[in-house]
Short mmCIF file of C-alpha atoms in Angstrom, two decimals:
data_model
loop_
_atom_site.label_atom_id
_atom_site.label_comp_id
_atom_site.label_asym_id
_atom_site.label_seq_id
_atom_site.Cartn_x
_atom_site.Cartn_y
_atom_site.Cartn_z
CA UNK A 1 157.74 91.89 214.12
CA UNK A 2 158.71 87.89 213.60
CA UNK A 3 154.73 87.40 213.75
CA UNK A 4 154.25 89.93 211.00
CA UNK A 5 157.49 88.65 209.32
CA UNK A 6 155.83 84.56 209.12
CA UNK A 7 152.77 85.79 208.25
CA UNK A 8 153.90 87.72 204.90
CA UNK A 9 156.03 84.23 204.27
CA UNK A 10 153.24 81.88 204.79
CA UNK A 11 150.70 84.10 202.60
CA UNK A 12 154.13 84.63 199.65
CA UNK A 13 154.51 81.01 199.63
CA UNK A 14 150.44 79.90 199.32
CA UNK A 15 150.06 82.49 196.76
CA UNK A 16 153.06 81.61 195.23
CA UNK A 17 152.00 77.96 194.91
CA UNK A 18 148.99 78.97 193.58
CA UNK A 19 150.59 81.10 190.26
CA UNK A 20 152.45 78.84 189.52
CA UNK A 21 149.72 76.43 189.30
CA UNK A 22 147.98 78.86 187.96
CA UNK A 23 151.08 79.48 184.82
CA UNK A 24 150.93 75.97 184.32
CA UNK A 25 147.15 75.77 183.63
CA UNK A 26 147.58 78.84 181.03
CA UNK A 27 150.25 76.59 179.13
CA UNK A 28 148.31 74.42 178.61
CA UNK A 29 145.22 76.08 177.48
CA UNK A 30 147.27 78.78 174.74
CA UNK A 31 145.66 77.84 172.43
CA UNK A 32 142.05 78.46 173.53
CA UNK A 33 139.70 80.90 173.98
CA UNK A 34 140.61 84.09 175.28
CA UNK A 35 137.63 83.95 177.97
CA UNK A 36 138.94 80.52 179.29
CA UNK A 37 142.50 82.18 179.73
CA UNK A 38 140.51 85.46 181.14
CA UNK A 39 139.11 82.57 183.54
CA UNK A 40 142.41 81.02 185.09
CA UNK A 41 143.94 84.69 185.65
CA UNK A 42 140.74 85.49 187.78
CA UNK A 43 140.79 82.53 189.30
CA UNK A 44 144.82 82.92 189.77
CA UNK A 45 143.98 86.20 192.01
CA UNK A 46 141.26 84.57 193.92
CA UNK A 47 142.83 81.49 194.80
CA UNK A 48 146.09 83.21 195.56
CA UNK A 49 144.34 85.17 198.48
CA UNK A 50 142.68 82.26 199.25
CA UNK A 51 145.88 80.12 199.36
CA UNK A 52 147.83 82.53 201.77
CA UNK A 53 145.29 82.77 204.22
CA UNK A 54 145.17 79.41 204.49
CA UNK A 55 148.68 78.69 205.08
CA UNK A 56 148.91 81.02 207.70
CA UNK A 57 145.59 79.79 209.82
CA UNK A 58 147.90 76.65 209.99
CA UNK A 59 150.45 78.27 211.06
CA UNK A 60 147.91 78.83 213.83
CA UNK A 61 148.04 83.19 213.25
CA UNK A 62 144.14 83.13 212.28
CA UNK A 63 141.33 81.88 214.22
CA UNK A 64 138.77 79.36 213.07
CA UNK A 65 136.13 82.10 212.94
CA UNK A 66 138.49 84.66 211.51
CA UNK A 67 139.30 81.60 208.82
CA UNK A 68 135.38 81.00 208.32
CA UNK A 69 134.80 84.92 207.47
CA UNK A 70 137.92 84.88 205.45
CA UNK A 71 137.08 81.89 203.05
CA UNK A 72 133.42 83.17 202.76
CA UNK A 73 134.45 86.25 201.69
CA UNK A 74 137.37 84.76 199.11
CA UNK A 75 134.15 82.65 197.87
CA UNK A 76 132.02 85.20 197.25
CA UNK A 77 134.85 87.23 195.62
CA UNK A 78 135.66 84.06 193.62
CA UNK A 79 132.12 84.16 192.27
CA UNK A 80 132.33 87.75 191.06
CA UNK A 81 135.82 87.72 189.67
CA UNK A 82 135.27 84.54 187.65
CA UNK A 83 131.73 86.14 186.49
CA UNK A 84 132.66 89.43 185.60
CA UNK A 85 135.81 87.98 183.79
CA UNK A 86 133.68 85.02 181.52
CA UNK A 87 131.75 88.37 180.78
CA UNK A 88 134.55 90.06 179.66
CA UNK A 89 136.13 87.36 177.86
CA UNK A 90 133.37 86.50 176.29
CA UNK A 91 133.14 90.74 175.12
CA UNK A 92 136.62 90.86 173.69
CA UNK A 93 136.34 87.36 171.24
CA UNK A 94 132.81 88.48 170.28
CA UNK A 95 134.78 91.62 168.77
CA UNK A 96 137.12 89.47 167.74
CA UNK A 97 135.14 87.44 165.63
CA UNK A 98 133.62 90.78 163.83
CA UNK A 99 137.12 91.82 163.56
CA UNK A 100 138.10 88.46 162.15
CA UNK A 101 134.84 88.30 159.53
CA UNK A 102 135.49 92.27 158.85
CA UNK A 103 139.07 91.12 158.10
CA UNK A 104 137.62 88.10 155.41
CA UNK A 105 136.65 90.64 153.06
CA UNK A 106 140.12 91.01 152.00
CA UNK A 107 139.81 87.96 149.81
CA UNK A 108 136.55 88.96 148.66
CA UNK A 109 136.38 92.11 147.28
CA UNK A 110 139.47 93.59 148.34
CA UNK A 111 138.29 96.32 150.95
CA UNK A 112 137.80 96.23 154.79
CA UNK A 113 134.76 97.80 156.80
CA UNK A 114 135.79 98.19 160.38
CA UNK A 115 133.03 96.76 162.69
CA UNK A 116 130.87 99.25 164.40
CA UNK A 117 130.82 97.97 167.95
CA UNK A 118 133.48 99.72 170.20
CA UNK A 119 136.61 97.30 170.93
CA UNK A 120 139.70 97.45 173.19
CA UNK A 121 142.62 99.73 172.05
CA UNK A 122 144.24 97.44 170.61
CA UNK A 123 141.87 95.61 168.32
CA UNK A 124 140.97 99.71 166.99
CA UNK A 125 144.69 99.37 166.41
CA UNK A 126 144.64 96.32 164.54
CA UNK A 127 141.18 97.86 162.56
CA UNK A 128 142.97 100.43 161.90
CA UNK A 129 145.28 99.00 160.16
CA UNK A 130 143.72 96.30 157.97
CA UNK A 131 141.72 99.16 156.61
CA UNK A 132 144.67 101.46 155.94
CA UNK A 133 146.32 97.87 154.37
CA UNK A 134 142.68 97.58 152.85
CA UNK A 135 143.21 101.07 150.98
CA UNK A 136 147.08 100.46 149.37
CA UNK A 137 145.74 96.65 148.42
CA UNK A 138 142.51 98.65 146.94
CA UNK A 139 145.54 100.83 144.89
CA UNK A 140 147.24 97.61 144.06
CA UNK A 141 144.56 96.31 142.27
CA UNK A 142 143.65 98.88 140.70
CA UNK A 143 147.17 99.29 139.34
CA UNK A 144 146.93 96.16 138.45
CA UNK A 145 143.80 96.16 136.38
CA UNK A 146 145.07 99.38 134.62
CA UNK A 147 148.57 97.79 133.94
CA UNK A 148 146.66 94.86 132.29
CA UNK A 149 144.15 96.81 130.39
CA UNK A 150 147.65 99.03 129.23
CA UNK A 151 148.83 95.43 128.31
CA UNK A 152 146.36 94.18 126.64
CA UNK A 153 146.14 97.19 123.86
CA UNK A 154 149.80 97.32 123.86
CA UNK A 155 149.53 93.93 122.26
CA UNK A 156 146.82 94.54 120.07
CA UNK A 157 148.31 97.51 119.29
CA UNK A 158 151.83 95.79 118.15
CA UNK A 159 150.05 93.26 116.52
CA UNK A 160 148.74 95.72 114.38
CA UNK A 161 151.86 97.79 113.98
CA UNK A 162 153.89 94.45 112.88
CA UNK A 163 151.38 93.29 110.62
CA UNK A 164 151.28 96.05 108.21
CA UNK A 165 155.14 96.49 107.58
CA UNK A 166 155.82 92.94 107.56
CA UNK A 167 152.90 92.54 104.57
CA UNK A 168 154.62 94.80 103.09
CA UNK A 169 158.09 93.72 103.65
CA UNK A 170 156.72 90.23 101.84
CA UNK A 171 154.56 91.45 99.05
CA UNK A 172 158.06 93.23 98.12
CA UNK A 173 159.91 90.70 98.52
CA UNK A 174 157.72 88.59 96.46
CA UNK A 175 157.65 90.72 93.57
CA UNK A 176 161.47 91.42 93.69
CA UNK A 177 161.79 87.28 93.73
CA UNK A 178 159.16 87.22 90.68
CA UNK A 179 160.96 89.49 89.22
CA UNK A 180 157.79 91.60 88.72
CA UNK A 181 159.39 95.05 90.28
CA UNK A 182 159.15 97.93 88.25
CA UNK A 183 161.75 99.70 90.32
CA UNK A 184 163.95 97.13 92.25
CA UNK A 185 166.30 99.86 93.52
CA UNK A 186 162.54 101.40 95.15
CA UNK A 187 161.44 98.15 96.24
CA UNK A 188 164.98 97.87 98.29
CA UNK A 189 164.60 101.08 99.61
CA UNK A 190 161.56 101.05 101.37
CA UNK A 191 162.75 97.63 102.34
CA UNK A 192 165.43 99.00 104.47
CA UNK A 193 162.56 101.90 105.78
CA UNK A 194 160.33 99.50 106.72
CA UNK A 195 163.23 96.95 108.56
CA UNK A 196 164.81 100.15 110.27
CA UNK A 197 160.61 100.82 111.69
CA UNK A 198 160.79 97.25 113.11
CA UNK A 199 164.03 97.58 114.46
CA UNK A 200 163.44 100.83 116.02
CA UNK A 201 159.79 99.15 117.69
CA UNK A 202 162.00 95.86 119.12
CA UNK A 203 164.18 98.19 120.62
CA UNK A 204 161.45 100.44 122.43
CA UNK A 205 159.68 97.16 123.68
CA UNK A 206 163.19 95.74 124.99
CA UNK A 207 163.82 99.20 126.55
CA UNK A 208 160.56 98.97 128.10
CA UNK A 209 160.43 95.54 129.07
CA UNK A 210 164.17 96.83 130.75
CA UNK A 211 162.54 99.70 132.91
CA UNK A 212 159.34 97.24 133.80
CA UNK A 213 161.69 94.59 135.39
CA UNK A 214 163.34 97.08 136.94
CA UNK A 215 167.09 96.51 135.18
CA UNK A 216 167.46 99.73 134.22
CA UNK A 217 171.14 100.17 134.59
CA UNK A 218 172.58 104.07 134.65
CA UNK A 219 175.93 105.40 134.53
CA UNK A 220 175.07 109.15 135.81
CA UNK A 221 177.52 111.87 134.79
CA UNK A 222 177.88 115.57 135.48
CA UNK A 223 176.60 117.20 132.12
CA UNK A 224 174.84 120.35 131.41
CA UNK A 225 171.38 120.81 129.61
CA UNK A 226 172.56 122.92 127.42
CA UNK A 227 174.43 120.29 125.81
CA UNK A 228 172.22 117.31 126.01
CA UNK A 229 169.36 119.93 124.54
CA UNK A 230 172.06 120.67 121.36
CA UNK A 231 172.59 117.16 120.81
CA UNK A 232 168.61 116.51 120.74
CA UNK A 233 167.70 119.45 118.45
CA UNK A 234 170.45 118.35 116.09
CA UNK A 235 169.24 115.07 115.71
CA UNK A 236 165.84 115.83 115.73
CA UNK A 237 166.68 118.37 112.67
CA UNK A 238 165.99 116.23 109.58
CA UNK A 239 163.03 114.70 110.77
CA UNK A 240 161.33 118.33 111.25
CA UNK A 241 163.08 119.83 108.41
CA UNK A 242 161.23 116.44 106.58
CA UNK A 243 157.67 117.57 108.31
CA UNK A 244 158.17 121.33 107.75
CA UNK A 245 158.47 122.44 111.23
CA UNK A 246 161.21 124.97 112.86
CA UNK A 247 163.10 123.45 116.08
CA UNK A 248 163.69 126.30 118.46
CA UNK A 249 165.91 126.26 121.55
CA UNK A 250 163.74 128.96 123.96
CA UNK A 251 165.52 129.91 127.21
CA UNK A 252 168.15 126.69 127.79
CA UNK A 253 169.75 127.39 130.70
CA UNK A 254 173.41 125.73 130.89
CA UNK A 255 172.49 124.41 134.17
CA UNK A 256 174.34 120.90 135.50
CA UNK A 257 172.58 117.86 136.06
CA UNK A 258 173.57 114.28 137.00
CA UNK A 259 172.09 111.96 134.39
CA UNK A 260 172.84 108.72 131.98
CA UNK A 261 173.71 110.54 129.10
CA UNK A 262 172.51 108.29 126.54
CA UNK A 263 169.14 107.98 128.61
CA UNK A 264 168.34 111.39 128.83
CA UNK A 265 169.11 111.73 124.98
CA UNK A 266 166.81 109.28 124.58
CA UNK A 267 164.13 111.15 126.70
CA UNK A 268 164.80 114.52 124.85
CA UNK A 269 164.58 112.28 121.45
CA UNK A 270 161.40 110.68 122.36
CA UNK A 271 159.68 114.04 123.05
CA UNK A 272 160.73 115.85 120.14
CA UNK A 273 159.62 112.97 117.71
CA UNK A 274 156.36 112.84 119.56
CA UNK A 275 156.15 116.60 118.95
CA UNK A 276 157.16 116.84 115.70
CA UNK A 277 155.27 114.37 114.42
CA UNK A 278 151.27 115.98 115.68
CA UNK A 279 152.36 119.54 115.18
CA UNK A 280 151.30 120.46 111.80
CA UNK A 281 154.03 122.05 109.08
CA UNK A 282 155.33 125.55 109.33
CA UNK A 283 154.34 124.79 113.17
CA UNK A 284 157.30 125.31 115.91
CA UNK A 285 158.64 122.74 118.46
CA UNK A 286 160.55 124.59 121.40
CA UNK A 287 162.76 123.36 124.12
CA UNK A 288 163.66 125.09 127.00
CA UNK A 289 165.60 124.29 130.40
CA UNK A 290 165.53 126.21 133.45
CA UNK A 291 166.35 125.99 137.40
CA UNK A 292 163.17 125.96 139.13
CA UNK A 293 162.74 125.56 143.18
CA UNK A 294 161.81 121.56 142.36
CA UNK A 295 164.86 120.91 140.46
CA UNK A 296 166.09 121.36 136.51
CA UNK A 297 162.74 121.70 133.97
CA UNK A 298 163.13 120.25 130.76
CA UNK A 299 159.96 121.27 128.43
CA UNK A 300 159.11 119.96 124.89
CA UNK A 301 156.33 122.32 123.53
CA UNK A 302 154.90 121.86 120.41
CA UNK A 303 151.64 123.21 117.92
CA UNK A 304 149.23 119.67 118.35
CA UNK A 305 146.41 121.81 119.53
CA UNK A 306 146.18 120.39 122.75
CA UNK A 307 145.12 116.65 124.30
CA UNK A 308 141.41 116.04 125.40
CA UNK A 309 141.33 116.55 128.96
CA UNK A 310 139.73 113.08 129.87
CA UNK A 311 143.35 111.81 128.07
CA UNK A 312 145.76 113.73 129.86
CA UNK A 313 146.08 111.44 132.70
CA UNK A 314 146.99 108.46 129.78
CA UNK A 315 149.83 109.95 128.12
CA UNK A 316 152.27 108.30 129.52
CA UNK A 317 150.71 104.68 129.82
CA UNK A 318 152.41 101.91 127.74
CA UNK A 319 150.78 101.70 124.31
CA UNK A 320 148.68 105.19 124.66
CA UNK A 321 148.46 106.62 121.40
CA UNK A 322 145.38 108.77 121.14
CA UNK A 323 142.05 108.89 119.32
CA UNK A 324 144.45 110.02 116.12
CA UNK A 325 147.68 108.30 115.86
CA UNK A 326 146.05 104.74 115.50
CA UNK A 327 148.24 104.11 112.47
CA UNK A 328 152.07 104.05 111.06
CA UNK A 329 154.04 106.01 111.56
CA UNK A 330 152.62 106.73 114.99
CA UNK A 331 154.09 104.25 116.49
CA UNK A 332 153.62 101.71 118.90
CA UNK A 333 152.58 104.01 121.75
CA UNK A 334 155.70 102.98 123.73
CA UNK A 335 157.75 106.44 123.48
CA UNK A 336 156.31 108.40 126.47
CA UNK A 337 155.70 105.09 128.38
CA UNK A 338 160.04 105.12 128.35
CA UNK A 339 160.50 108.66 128.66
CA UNK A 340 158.18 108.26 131.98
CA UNK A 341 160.26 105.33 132.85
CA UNK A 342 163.91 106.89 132.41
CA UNK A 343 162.77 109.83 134.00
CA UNK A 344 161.81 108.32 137.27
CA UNK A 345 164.97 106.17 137.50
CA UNK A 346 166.75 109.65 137.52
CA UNK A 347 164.20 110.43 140.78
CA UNK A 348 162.89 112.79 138.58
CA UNK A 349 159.13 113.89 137.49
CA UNK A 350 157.57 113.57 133.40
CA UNK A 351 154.23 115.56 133.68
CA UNK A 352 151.73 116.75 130.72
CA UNK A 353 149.38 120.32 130.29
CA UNK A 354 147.54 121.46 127.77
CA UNK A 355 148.71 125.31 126.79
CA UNK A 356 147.01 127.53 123.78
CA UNK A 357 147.29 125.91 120.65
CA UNK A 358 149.58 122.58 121.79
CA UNK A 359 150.69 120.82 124.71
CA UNK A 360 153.94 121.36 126.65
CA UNK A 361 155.55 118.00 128.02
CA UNK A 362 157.83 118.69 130.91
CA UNK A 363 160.44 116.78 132.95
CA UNK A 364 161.95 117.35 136.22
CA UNK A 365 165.41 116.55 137.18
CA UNK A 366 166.96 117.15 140.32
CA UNK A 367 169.71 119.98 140.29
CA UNK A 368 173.08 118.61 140.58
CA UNK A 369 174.79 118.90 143.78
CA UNK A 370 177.68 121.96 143.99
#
C-alpha cells in the first residue's frame, strides 16, 4: 500500500510539472492559431504520462526494460496525438476562415450565406446567428431606404405645398402695398386662410418631427370614446357641412380607455379631415367604437371609393398622398403619418381596408384596465 501510495505521488507530481509547463506555453501562444494551441494540449497529455513514469522509474518502482516499453509506447502515442490533433486544428480554423469570409459579407451587401461544409456546434451556433443578425440588418436597411425615399418626397412634396401659398401670400401683398386691390377686405381674408394653411403644415411637421425623435410626451387619462368621438364629430361639423357631407356616429360604444386626450383628438381629427375631404358631397363619414377581443376599435369610414390595392400598404408613410391629392388643399401628406405615430405611443394598432364604395381606417386601443 506505501508502494502504490509513492507511485501515484511520483506520477501526480511529473504530470503535474508537466501542465503546468504545459499552461505556461498556452499563455504565451493566445494569440495564435487554434491548431498550435490544439498542439500543446496534445502534447500536455502525452508528456504528462510520459513525465510520471519517469519519475517513478527513479524512484527505482519500474525496471529499465519496463521503462524502455513504456517510453516507446508514450512515443508512438506522442506521434498520433500530436498528428491527429494538427489535423484537427487545422479542420476547425479552415471552417473558421469560411465562417470569417461568410461573415465579410455583412459590409458588402448586407446578407450572410452560411458556409456549406459541416462545423463544430458551436461555430453552427455562431452561423446561426450572423444569419439571423444578417436578416433584422437586411430589415434595417430596408427601413432605411424606405424612410429615405418617404423623406425625400416629403420634401419635395412641402416644397411644393409652401411654394404655392406663399406666391400667393406675396402677389397679395404686393397688390394691397400698390394699392392695386379691388377688394382689400378679400385680399386680407384669404391672407389669414392661406397663413392659418401654413401654420396648420408647421405644426404637423413639428408634431411629426416630435413622434420621429421619439419625444412624444403623454399625459394618459381615464376617458370614454364616447366622448372623445363627440368632441371629434363636433369639430369636424363645419368642415363637412362646408363639403356637403353628413357626419354620423354608428354604434359608439361608451367604453373607457386610457389615452392623451388631446392626442387622441388629434387622431380622431386627422381621420375625419382625411375622410371628409375624398368622400364626395351628399356622401357619409361614420364613426364607430366598439370592444373587440384585441382591445377598443375606433373606425373612420368614409365614401372615397376605395385605395388601389398596390397603395394600401403606403397610407400611413410620411408624405403619402395618393395618385389624386397631389395639390392644396390635400395637404402635406403628414396627417396619417401622425395618426400612425400617436397611435403606437398609446401601444395601440392604425390599420387600413378597402370596403364597398370607400375605405374604413381603424385604430386599436387597448381596453382600460377595471
Amino acid at each position: 500500500m506505501h508502494d502504490t501510495f509513492l507511485i501515484a505521488l511520483y506520477a501526480f507530481l511529473g504530470a503535474a510539472a508537466t501542465g503546468l509547463a504545459g499552461a505556461a506555453v498556452l499563455r504565451l501562444i493566445r494569440r495564435r492559431s487554434l491548431t498550435a494551441s490544439l498542439g500543446v494540449v496534445a502534447a500536455v497529455g502525452v508528456f504528462a504520462m510520459l513525465a510520471g513514469t519517469m519519475a517513478v522509474a527513479q524512484a527505482m518502482f519500474l525496471s529499465a526494460h519496463d521503462l524502455s516499453v513504456v517510453t516507446t509506447v508514450v512515443a508512438m502515442a506522442a506521434v498520433v496525438s500530436l498528428a491527429t490533433a494538427l489535423l484537427l486544428g487545422r479542420w476547425v480554423v479552415a471552417r473558421s476562415r469560411e465562417l470569417a469570409l461568410a461573415a465579410r459579407s455583412f459590409g458588402d451587401r448586407g446578407d450572410f450565406a452560411a458556409p456549406a461544409h459541416p462545423a463544430t456546434a458551436e461555430l453552427d451556433e455562431l452561423s446561426r446567428e450572423l444569419a439571423a443578425t444578417s436578416a433584422r440588418l437586411a430589415e434595417s436597411r430596408e427601413r432605411e431606404r424606405a424612410l429615405e425615399s418617404s423623406r425625400r418626397e416629403l420634401v419635395a412634396w412641402i416644397s411644393h405645398d409652401l411654394r404655392t401659398p406663399l406666391a400667393g401670400l406675396r402677389a397679395m401683398s404686393e397688390a394691397l402695398e400698390d394699392g392695386v386691390a379691388a377688394d382689400p377686405a378679400r385680399y386680407l381674408t384669404q391672407i389669414r386662410t392661406e397663413v392659418e394653411r401654413l401654420n396648420e403644415m408647421v405644426g404637423d411637421l413639428f408634431e411629426l418631427s416630435r413622434i420621429h425623435a421619439g419625444a412624444l410626451a403623454l399625459s394618459p387619462s381615464r376617458i370614454s370614446v364616447y366622448d372623445l368621438v363627440g368632441d371629434a364629430l363636433a369639430g369636424a361639423d363645419p368642415l363637412a357641412r362646408e363639403h356637403g357631407v353628413r357626419l354620423v356616429g354608428d354604434r359608439v360604444e361608451p367604453v373607457p380607455v386610457e389615452v392623451d386626450g388631446k392626442e387622441m383628438s388629434r387622431v380622431l381629427g386627422n381621420l375625419l379631415v382625411n375622410a371628409i375631404r375624398r368622400t364626395p358631397a351628399d356622401g357619409t363619414v361614420a364613426v364607430a367604437a366598439e370592444r373587440s377581443p384585441q382591445g377598443v376599435v375606433l373606425s373612420v369610414t368614409d365614401g372615397c371609393g376605395g385605395i388601389p390595392e398596390e397603395d394600401l400598404p403606403r397610407v400611413f408613410d410620411t408624405g403619402w398622398r395618393g395618385t389624386h391629392a397631389r395639390t392644396p388643399p390635400a395637404g402635406a401628406g403628414l396627417g396619417l403619418a401622425i395618426v400612425r405615430g400617436i397611435v403606437e405611443a398609446h401601444q395601440g394598432r392604425a390599420t387600413v381596408h378597402n370596403i364597398p364604395g370607400g375605405c374604413r381606417f381603424e385604430v386599436t386601443l387597448p381596453a382600460a384596465g377595471a
